[in-house]
């Protein structure tokens, strides 16, 4: 199947954009994996499919697939690239667009400087909606706030709790700071931005255990739909550094929903004011969460969205398990 695509990136998180407004391509998970493959296909963290509005209350629908072929609920950097795409492709003249994703409706606004601001909606803390299996975990004094504190064992930092026995050692060199030293546990904030996130605090993102704790947490049984894992360094009350090991994609240069989740966690835990510039490996995202308006306040994200190139590619027919 010959397909035209546009390659885009938002703070280094890169996407293949497919225009399905006139007809659906009907791609399989194996074909999404092939497209995202950086050696045998085009290469990207996610694939964004732009579709006609499913109902008159929105302008478009967009569907997101991870590099592993799995469809996901939401993508912050992808949302910014989406609105830049539909504007550049002449699919709309509006600079503010409402789009339906699997997570709900997002409002996207193209700014004069080329950056895009996205109303990402409110964070969700209820474990069942993340989803996160909280059974057997101590309830935080704050009430409905879940911070999963993985009890750590011996000197190597391996966890003591049998239920989490497979965790890799956290070790003193990893720079993990939230709870590990004092309580002998590694405390992880768990919330949803339409997609699931686990956020742990480190004192230096460059030393964070991304390659070990990232995959271990992504597939931990307490996350039945897996999870995106953020490693957050608090620079000051208005600045952060972040690395994210993404569900279905591994470590990316930036994760928009991950930046939102990290800032929301930090604001709620008293580490940040209501507006934070987040330095990720691929660029800076500005996240605002007016916490004073309550937990239901919407999170706003502003950041870059750039086209890179357009192309055509012949997608081969593939067996369902190809690349799985
Ligand atoms: N890996 C994410 C989807 C992409 C999110 C990220 N690229 C963003 O910018 O929010 C997930 O499985 O939920």
PDB file of C-alpha atoms and ligand atoms in Angstrom, residues 10 13-15 45-46 48 62 64-68 70-80 120 193-197 218 225-228 244-250 252 254-260 285 301, ligand 1:
ATOM      1  CA  UNK A  10       7.716  18.366  18.946  1.00  0.00           C
ATOM      2  CA  UNK A  13       9.487  13.534  20.083  1.00  0.00           C
ATOM      3  CA  UNK A  14       8.977  12.480  16.490  1.00  0.00           C
ATOM      4  CA  UNK A  15       5.890  11.433  14.572  1.00  0.00           C
ATOM      5  CA  UNK A  45       8.141   7.374  18.328  1.00  0.00           C
ATOM      6  CA  UNK A  46       4.453   7.456  17.411  1.00  0.00           C
ATOM      7  CA  UNK A  48      -0.627  10.140  14.244  1.00  0.00           C
ATOM      8  CA  UNK A  62      -6.835  11.994  15.822  1.00  0.00           C
ATOM      9  CA  UNK A  64      -2.260   7.741  18.089  1.00  0.00           C
ATOM     10  CA  UNK A  65      -0.242   4.537  17.838  1.00  0.00           C
ATOM     11  CA  UNK A  66       3.022   3.893  19.694  1.00  0.00           C
ATOM     12  CA  UNK A  67       6.080   2.496  17.939  1.00  0.00           C
ATOM     13  CA  UNK A  68       5.082  -0.945  19.284  1.00  0.00           C
ATOM     14  CA  UNK A  70      -0.414  -0.231  20.268  1.00  0.00           C
ATOM     15  CA  UNK A  71      -3.114   2.445  20.124  1.00  0.00           C
ATOM     16  CA  UNK A  72      -2.966   4.934  23.013  1.00  0.00           C
ATOM     17  CA  UNK A  73      -5.314   7.447  24.585  1.00  0.00           C
ATOM     18  CA  UNK A  74      -3.362  10.691  24.372  1.00  0.00           C
ATOM     19  CA  UNK A  75      -0.158  12.335  23.196  1.00  0.00           C
ATOM     20  CA  UNK A  76       0.805  15.880  24.152  1.00  0.00           C
ATOM     21  CA  UNK A  77       3.629  16.540  21.698  1.00  0.00           C
ATOM     22  CA  UNK A  78       1.549  14.823  19.028  1.00  0.00           C
ATOM     23  CA  UNK A  79      -1.361  17.174  19.678  1.00  0.00           C
ATOM     24  CA  UNK A  80       0.834  20.171  18.966  1.00  0.00           C
ATOM     25  CA  UNK A 120      -4.755  18.977  28.183  1.00  0.00           C
ATOM     26  CA  UNK A 193      -3.223  12.623  31.734  1.00  0.00           C
ATOM     27  CA  UNK A 194      -5.591  10.549  29.652  1.00  0.00           C
ATOM     28  CA  UNK A 195      -2.721   8.071  29.514  1.00  0.00           C
ATOM     29  CA  UNK A 196      -1.012   6.501  32.533  1.00  0.00           C
ATOM     30  CA  UNK A 197       2.078   8.032  34.198  1.00  0.00           C
ATOM     31  CA  UNK A 218       6.495   0.189  32.378  1.00  0.00           C
ATOM     32  CA  UNK A 225      -2.232  -1.197  30.752  1.00  0.00           C
ATOM     33  CA  UNK A 226       1.464  -0.496  31.358  1.00  0.00           C
ATOM     34  CA  UNK A 227       2.697   3.043  32.130  1.00  0.00           C
ATOM     35  CA  UNK A 228       4.910   5.941  31.024  1.00  0.00           C
ATOM     36  CA  UNK A 244      10.703   9.841  30.199  1.00  0.00           C
ATOM     37  CA  UNK A 245      10.748   6.137  29.448  1.00  0.00           C
ATOM     38  CA  UNK A 246       7.569   5.939  27.365  1.00  0.00           C
ATOM     39  CA  UNK A 247       5.096   3.050  27.273  1.00  0.00           C
ATOM     40  CA  UNK A 248       5.443   1.372  23.895  1.00  0.00           C
ATOM     41  CA  UNK A 249       8.351   3.501  22.704  1.00  0.00           C
ATOM     42  CA  UNK A 250      11.178   3.455  25.272  1.00  0.00           C
ATOM     43  CA  UNK A 252      12.040   9.507  23.948  1.00  0.00           C
ATOM     44  CA  UNK A 254      10.411  14.473  25.107  1.00  0.00           C
ATOM     45  CA  UNK A 255       6.984  13.417  26.348  1.00  0.00           C
ATOM     46  CA  UNK A 256       4.250  16.053  26.512  1.00  0.00           C
ATOM     47  CA  UNK A 257       1.816  14.194  28.739  1.00  0.00           C
ATOM     48  CA  UNK A 258       4.837  13.116  30.808  1.00  0.00           C
ATOM     49  CA  UNK A 259       5.845  16.745  31.346  1.00  0.00           C
ATOM     50  CA  UNK A 260       2.261  17.529  32.392  1.00  0.00           C
ATOM     51  CA  UNK A 285       7.861  22.623  27.360  1.00  0.00           C
ATOM     52  CA  UNK A 301       1.091  22.861  27.811  1.00  0.00           C
TER      53      UNK A 301
HETATM   54  N1  LIG B   1       3.827   6.612  24.973  1.00  0.00           N
HETATM   55  C1  LIG B   1       2.585   7.301  25.349  1.00  0.00           C
HETATM   56  C2  LIG B   1       1.908   7.923  24.112  1.00  0.00           C
HETATM   57  C3  LIG B   1       2.687   9.109  23.587  1.00  0.00           C
HETATM   58  C4  LIG B   1       2.838  10.160  24.643  1.00  0.00           C
HETATM   59  C5  LIG B   1       3.960  11.166  24.425  1.00  0.00           C
HETATM   60  N2  LIG B   1       4.693  11.022  23.203  1.00  0.00           N
HETATM   61  C6  LIG B   1       3.426  12.581  24.618  1.00  0.00           C
HETATM   62  O1  LIG B   1       3.945  13.508  23.993  1.00  0.00           O
HETATM   63  O2  LIG B   1       2.500  12.747  25.459  1.00  0.00           O
HETATM   64  C7  LIG B   1       1.621   6.267  25.955  1.00  0.00           C
HETATM   65  O3  LIG B   1       1.748   5.075  25.636  1.00  0.00           O
HETATM   66  O4  LIG B   1       0.740   6.680  26.720  1.00  0.00           O
END
